[in-house]
CSV table of C-alpha atoms in Angstrom, one decimal:
chain,number,residue,atom,x,y,z
A,1,MET,CA,0.0,0.0,0.0
A,2,ALA,CA,2.9,2.4,0.8
A,3,PHE,CA,4.2,1.8,-2.7
A,4,PHE,CA,0.9,2.6,-4.3
A,5,PHE,CA,0.7,5.9,-2.4
A,6,GLU,CA,4.3,6.7,-3.3
A,7,VAL,CA,3.5,6.3,-7.0
A,8,LEU,CA,0.2,8.3,-6.6
A,9,ILE,CA,1.8,11.2,-4.7
A,10,SER,CA,4.7,11.3,-7.2
A,11,GLY,CA,2.2,11.5,-10.0
A,12,LEU,CA,0.1,14.2,-8.3
A,13,LEU,CA,3.3,16.3,-7.8
A,14,SER,CA,4.2,15.9,-11.5
A,15,GLY,CA,0.6,16.8,-12.3
A,16,VAL,CA,1.0,20.2,-10.6
A,17,MET,CA,3.8,21.0,-13.0
A,18,TYR,CA,1.7,19.8,-15.9
A,19,ALA,CA,-1.0,22.1,-14.7
A,20,LEU,CA,1.5,25.0,-14.8
A,21,VAL,CA,2.3,24.1,-18.4
A,22,ALA,CA,-1.4,24.0,-19.2
A,23,LEU,CA,-1.9,27.4,-17.7
A,24,GLY,CA,0.2,29.0,-20.3
A,25,PHE,CA,-2.2,27.7,-22.9
A,26,VAL,CA,-5.3,28.6,-21.0
A,27,LEU,CA,-4.2,32.2,-20.5
A,28,ILE,CA,-3.7,32.8,-24.2
A,29,TYR,CA,-6.9,30.9,-25.1
A,30,LYS,CA,-9.0,32.9,-22.7
A,31,ALA,CA,-7.7,36.2,-24.1
A,32,SER,CA,-7.7,35.5,-27.8
A,33,GLY,CA,-9.7,32.3,-28.3
A,34,VAL,CA,-6.7,30.6,-30.0
A,35,LEU,CA,-4.5,27.7,-29.0
A,36,ASN,CA,-1.0,29.1,-28.5
A,37,PHE,CA,1.3,26.5,-30.3
A,38,ALA,CA,4.3,28.6,-29.3
A,39,GLN,CA,4.0,27.9,-25.6
A,40,GLY,CA,6.5,25.1,-25.7
A,41,ALA,CA,8.9,27.2,-27.6
A,42,MET,CA,8.5,29.9,-25.0
A,43,VAL,CA,9.4,27.4,-22.3
A,44,PHE,CA,12.6,26.4,-24.2
A,45,PHE,CA,13.5,30.0,-25.0
A,46,ALA,CA,13.2,31.1,-21.4
A,47,ALA,CA,15.2,28.2,-20.0
A,48,LEU,CA,17.9,28.5,-22.6
A,49,THR,CA,18.2,32.3,-22.1
A,50,TYR,CA,18.5,31.7,-18.3
A,51,VAL,CA,21.3,29.2,-18.8
A,52,GLY,CA,23.0,31.3,-21.4
A,53,LEU,CA,23.1,34.3,-19.0
A,54,LEU,CA,24.5,32.1,-16.2
A,55,GLU,CA,27.3,31.1,-18.6
A,56,LYS,CA,28.0,34.7,-19.3
A,57,GLY,CA,28.8,35.2,-15.6
A,58,PHE,CA,25.4,36.5,-14.3
A,59,SER,CA,24.3,35.4,-10.8
A,60,ALA,CA,21.2,33.2,-10.6
A,61,TRP,CA,18.8,36.0,-9.4
A,62,SER,CA,20.1,38.5,-11.9
A,63,ALA,CA,19.7,35.9,-14.7
A,64,ILE,CA,16.2,35.2,-13.6
A,65,ALA,CA,15.4,39.0,-13.6
A,66,LEU,CA,17.0,39.5,-17.0
A,67,THR,CA,15.2,36.5,-18.5
A,68,LEU,CA,11.9,37.8,-17.2
A,69,VAL,CA,12.6,41.1,-18.9
A,70,VAL,CA,13.4,39.3,-22.2
A,71,MET,CA,10.1,37.4,-21.9
A,72,LEU,CA,8.2,40.6,-21.4
A,73,LEU,CA,9.9,42.0,-24.5
A,74,VAL,CA,8.8,38.9,-26.4
A,75,ALA,CA,5.3,39.6,-25.2
A,76,VAL,CA,5.3,43.2,-26.4
A,77,LEU,CA,6.9,42.3,-29.8
A,78,THR,CA,4.4,39.5,-30.3
A,79,GLU,CA,1.5,41.8,-29.8
A,80,ARG,CA,2.9,44.6,-32.0
A,81,LEU,CA,4.2,42.5,-34.8
A,82,VAL,CA,2.0,39.3,-34.8
A,83,LEU,CA,-1.3,39.9,-33.1
A,84,ARG,CA,-2.1,43.5,-33.8
A,85,PRO,CA,-2.1,43.1,-37.6
A,86,LEU,CA,-4.4,40.0,-37.2
A,87,VAL,CA,-7.2,41.6,-35.0
A,88,ASN,CA,-10.6,40.2,-36.0
A,89,GLN,CA,-9.1,37.6,-38.2
A,90,PRO,CA,-10.3,34.0,-38.0
A,91,PRO,CA,-8.9,31.9,-35.2
A,92,ILE,CA,-7.1,29.6,-37.6
A,93,THR,CA,-5.1,32.6,-38.8
A,94,LEU,CA,-4.0,33.4,-35.3
A,95,PHE,CA,-3.2,29.7,-34.7
A,96,MET,CA,-1.0,29.6,-37.8
A,97,ALA,CA,0.7,32.7,-36.6
A,98,THR,CA,1.6,31.0,-33.3
A,99,ILE,CA,3.1,28.1,-35.2
A,100,GLY,CA,5.3,30.5,-37.1
A,101,LEU,CA,6.2,32.2,-33.8
A,102,ALA,CA,7.2,28.8,-32.3
A,103,PHE,CA,9.6,28.0,-35.1
A,104,PHE,CA,11.1,31.5,-34.9
A,105,LEU,CA,11.7,31.3,-31.1
A,106,ASP,CA,13.2,27.8,-31.4
A,107,GLY,CA,15.6,28.9,-34.0
A,108,PHE,CA,16.4,32.3,-32.5
A,109,ALA,CA,17.2,30.8,-29.1
A,110,GLN,CA,19.6,28.3,-30.5
A,111,LEU,CA,21.2,31.0,-32.7
A,112,LEU,CA,21.9,33.1,-29.6
A,113,TRP,CA,23.0,30.4,-27.2
A,114,GLY,CA,23.8,27.3,-29.2
A,115,SER,CA,22.0,24.0,-29.5
A,116,GLU,CA,24.0,21.8,-27.2
A,117,VAL,CA,22.3,20.2,-24.2
A,118,ARG,CA,22.9,22.2,-20.9
A,119,GLY,CA,22.5,21.0,-17.4
A,120,LEU,CA,20.6,23.2,-15.0
A,121,ASP,CA,21.1,23.0,-11.2
A,122,LEU,CA,18.7,25.0,-9.1
A,123,GLY,CA,20.3,23.7,-5.9
A,124,ILE,CA,17.3,21.6,-4.9
A,125,SER,CA,18.2,18.1,-3.7
A,126,GLU,CA,16.7,15.0,-5.4
A,127,SER,CA,17.1,12.9,-2.2
A,128,PRO,CA,14.0,11.7,-0.5
A,129,VAL,CA,12.4,13.4,2.5
A,130,GLU,CA,13.9,11.5,5.4
A,131,THR,CA,11.0,12.3,7.8
A,132,LEU,CA,8.5,11.0,5.3
A,133,VAL,CA,10.5,7.8,4.7
A,134,ASN,CA,11.0,7.1,8.5
A,135,TYR,CA,7.3,7.5,9.4
A,136,THR,CA,5.5,6.2,6.3
A,137,GLY,CA,8.0,4.3,4.2
A,138,ILE,CA,7.1,6.5,1.2
A,139,TYR,CA,9.9,7.9,-0.9
A,140,ILE,CA,9.2,11.4,-2.3
A,141,SER,CA,12.1,13.6,-3.4
A,142,ILE,CA,12.6,17.0,-2.0
A,143,PHE,CA,12.8,18.4,-5.6
A,144,ASP,CA,9.3,17.0,-6.3
A,145,LEU,CA,7.9,18.7,-3.2
A,146,VAL,CA,9.6,22.1,-3.9
A,147,ALA,CA,8.7,22.1,-7.6
A,148,ALA,CA,5.1,21.3,-6.8
A,149,ALA,CA,5.0,24.0,-4.1
A,150,ILE,CA,6.4,26.6,-6.5
A,151,ALA,CA,4.1,25.6,-9.3
A,152,GLY,CA,1.1,25.5,-6.9
A,153,THR,CA,1.9,28.9,-5.5
A,154,LEU,CA,2.0,30.4,-9.0
A,155,VAL,CA,-1.3,28.7,-9.9
A,156,ILE,CA,-3.0,30.2,-6.8
A,157,LEU,CA,-1.6,33.7,-7.6
A,158,LEU,CA,-2.9,33.4,-11.2
A,159,VAL,CA,-6.3,32.3,-10.0
A,160,LEU,CA,-6.5,35.3,-7.6
A,161,PHE,CA,-5.2,37.6,-10.3
A,162,PHE,CA,-8.0,36.5,-12.7
A,163,ASN,CA,-10.8,36.6,-10.1
A,164,LYS,CA,-9.9,39.5,-7.8
A,165,THR,CA,-8.2,42.2,-9.8
A,166,ARG,CA,-9.6,44.8,-12.3
A,167,ILE,CA,-7.2,43.6,-15.0
A,168,GLY,CA,-8.4,40.0,-14.4
A,169,ARG,CA,-12.0,41.0,-14.9
A,170,ALA,CA,-11.0,42.8,-18.1
A,171,LEU,CA,-9.2,39.6,-19.3
A,172,ARG,CA,-12.4,37.6,-18.7
A,173,ALA,CA,-14.4,40.2,-20.6
A,174,VAL,CA,-12.1,40.0,-23.5
A,175,ALA,CA,-12.3,36.2,-23.4
A,176,ASP,CA,-16.1,36.3,-23.6
A,177,ASP,CA,-16.4,38.8,-26.5
A,178,HIS,CA,-13.7,40.8,-28.2
A,179,GLN,CA,-16.1,43.3,-29.8
A,180,ALA,CA,-18.1,43.9,-26.7
A,181,ALA,CA,-14.9,44.5,-24.7
A,182,LEU,CA,-13.7,47.0,-27.2
A,183,SER,CA,-17.1,48.8,-27.2
A,184,VAL,CA,-16.9,49.4,-23.4
A,185,GLY,CA,-13.3,50.8,-23.7
A,186,ILE,CA,-11.2,47.8,-22.8
A,187,PRO,CA,-8.0,48.1,-24.9
A,188,LEU,CA,-7.5,44.8,-26.6
A,189,GLN,CA,-3.9,45.4,-27.5
A,190,HIS,CA,-3.0,46.2,-23.8
A,191,ILE,CA,-4.8,43.1,-22.6
A,192,TRP,CA,-2.9,40.9,-25.1
A,193,VAL,CA,0.4,42.3,-23.9
A,194,ILE,CA,-0.5,41.6,-20.3
A,195,VAL,CA,-1.7,38.1,-21.0
A,196,TRP,CA,1.4,37.2,-23.1
A,197,SER,CA,3.6,38.7,-20.4
A,198,VAL,CA,2.0,36.4,-17.8
A,199,ALA,CA,2.3,33.5,-20.2
A,200,GLY,CA,6.0,34.4,-20.5
A,201,LEU,CA,6.4,34.3,-16.7
A,202,VAL,CA,4.7,30.9,-16.6
A,203,ALA,CA,7.1,29.8,-19.4
A,204,LEU,CA,10.1,30.9,-17.4
A,205,VAL,CA,9.1,29.1,-14.2
A,206,THR,CA,8.1,26.0,-16.3
A,207,GLY,CA,11.4,26.1,-18.1
A,208,LEU,CA,13.5,26.3,-14.9
A,209,LEU,CA,11.6,23.4,-13.3
A,210,TRP,CA,11.5,21.1,-16.2
A,211,GLY,CA,15.0,22.2,-17.4
A,212,SER,CA,16.4,21.2,-14.0
A,213,ARG,CA,14.9,17.8,-14.4
A,214,LEU,CA,15.4,17.0,-18.1
A,215,GLY,CA,18.2,19.3,-19.0
A,216,VAL,CA,17.9,22.4,-21.2
A,217,GLN,CA,17.4,21.1,-24.7
A,218,TYR,CA,15.0,21.2,-27.6
A,219,SER,CA,12.9,18.4,-26.2
A,220,LEU,CA,11.6,20.9,-23.6
A,221,THR,CA,9.3,22.1,-26.3
A,222,GLN,CA,7.7,18.6,-26.3
A,223,VAL,CA,6.8,18.9,-22.6
A,224,ALA,CA,4.2,21.5,-23.5
A,225,LEU,CA,2.4,18.8,-25.6
A,226,LYS,CA,1.6,17.0,-22.3
A,227,ALA,CA,-0.6,20.0,-21.6
A,228,LEU,CA,-3.0,19.1,-24.4
A,229,PRO,CA,-4.5,16.1,-22.6
A,230,VAL,CA,-4.7,18.3,-19.5
A,231,LEU,CA,-6.6,20.9,-21.4
A,232,ILE,CA,-9.0,18.3,-23.0
A,233,LEU,CA,-9.8,16.9,-19.5
A,234,GLY,CA,-10.1,20.3,-17.7
A,235,GLY,CA,-11.5,22.5,-20.5
A,236,PHE,CA,-9.6,25.0,-22.6
A,237,THR,CA,-10.9,28.1,-20.9
A,238,SER,CA,-10.8,27.0,-17.2
A,239,ILE,CA,-7.9,27.7,-14.8
A,240,PRO,CA,-9.4,25.3,-12.2
A,241,GLY,CA,-9.8,22.8,-15.1
A,242,ALA,CA,-6.1,23.1,-15.8
A,243,ILE,CA,-5.3,22.3,-12.2
A,244,VAL,CA,-7.7,19.3,-11.9
A,245,GLY,CA,-6.7,18.0,-15.4
A,246,GLY,CA,-3.0,18.2,-14.5
A,247,LEU,CA,-3.5,16.2,-11.3
A,248,ILE,CA,-5.5,13.6,-13.2
A,249,ILE,CA,-3.0,13.2,-16.0
A,250,GLY,CA,0.0,13.2,-13.6
A,251,ALA,CA,-1.5,10.5,-11.3
A,252,THR,CA,-2.9,8.2,-14.0
A,253,GLU,CA,0.2,8.2,-16.2
A,254,LYS,CA,2.4,7.2,-13.2
A,255,LEU,CA,-0.1,4.5,-12.1
A,256,ALA,CA,-0.5,3.2,-15.6
A,257,GLU,CA,3.3,3.0,-16.1
A,258,VAL,CA,3.8,1.0,-12.9
A,259,TYR,CA,0.8,-1.3,-12.9
A,260,LEU,CA,0.0,-1.7,-16.7
A,261,GLY,CA,3.4,-1.1,-18.3
A,262,SER,CA,4.6,-4.7,-17.9
A,263,TYR,CA,1.5,-5.9,-19.9
A,264,VAL,CA,2.2,-3.6,-22.9
A,265,GLY,CA,5.9,-3.6,-23.0
A,266,GLY,CA,6.6,-0.4,-21.1
A,267,GLY,CA,6.6,3.2,-22.3
A,268,ILE,CA,2.9,3.6,-21.5
A,269,GLN,CA,3.6,6.9,-19.7
A,270,GLU,CA,4.4,8.5,-23.1
A,271,TRP,CA,1.0,7.8,-24.7
A,272,PHE,CA,-1.5,6.9,-22.0
A,273,PRO,CA,-2.5,10.6,-21.3
A,274,TYR,CA,-3.4,11.0,-25.0
A,275,MET,CA,-5.4,7.8,-25.0
A,276,LEU,CA,-7.2,9.0,-21.9
A,277,ALA,CA,-7.9,12.3,-23.4
A,278,MET,CA,-9.3,10.7,-26.6
A,279,LEU,CA,-11.7,8.6,-24.6
A,280,PHE,CA,-12.7,11.6,-22.6
A,281,LEU,CA,-13.5,13.5,-25.8
A,282,LEU,CA,-16.2,10.9,-26.5
A,283,ILE,CA,-17.9,11.5,-23.2
A,284,ARG,CA,-17.5,15.2,-22.5
A,285,PRO,CA,-15.8,17.1,-25.4
A,286,GLU,CA,-15.9,20.4,-23.6
A,287,GLY,CA,-13.9,19.1,-20.6
A,288,LEU,CA,-14.8,18.9,-16.9
A,289,PHE,CA,-15.0,22.6,-16.4
A,290,GLY,CA,-15.8,23.8,-20.0
A,291,GLU,CA,-19.1,25.2,-21.1
A,292,ARG,CA,-21.4,22.7,-22.6
A,293,HIS,CA,-22.6,23.7,-26.1
A,294,ILE,CA,-26.1,22.8,-27.0
A,295,ASP,CA,-27.0,22.8,-30.7
A,296,ARG,CA,-30.4,24.4,-31.4
A,297,VAL,CA,-32.4,23.5,-34.5
């Protein structure tokens, strides 16, 4: 039983980080109604910029601050050069623009800092929590707990930001109806800059956490794809849905790998979330927290 809870808790802690990745998608989708294909590239760009600044001799905190400034600049330039010319265009046009942005960020990051794999040490131990081991026999690493705490704190702050601040209410208004928001004086361009800036912050935190675990390399862009099953389960427009979906995906993929992997040859962790999402689409396509659409004849 202790082993079961060890696997379950480990999966839930990973799920918190999946939820953080999914939040980057949710933020952009709520503000523009388009799936931001560039979110994975933003994660890679932020992590590679941070490591590159460290190699140039910057301290950890100054590198984080400068990387955040760079991500804010990316947000401003994205709004000015990509989004503003495409206002009121079909969602598919904006989606294709984010694909182009993704390839640009991938190439530009490697042009600036190189394409070799870098290690990233945040100074967080991977050893298990001794107290937890002594009292319960469950092995959970300190890194998993700290990473989940950081991701969870950021998730809570974003929820409060959306629900309790004036800017958050404006973001929700833009998400509901662009034209109505413009008609009451909400500046769409400013809102897009803000939401892409927040998505850049999320990408930075995500890049540091996952880069520390996997190394800073191009495959970090693929981590963002794990957010797609999370979004399908939780709903593309729901922050609580991203949290719940992340926990479900994190827990089920770990349990499936341990208890079902031997029956299918292993590697189930890589594809099980997508299979679960596909099955979920057949039952509730709008997600757990998404709005149900009713066709009227």
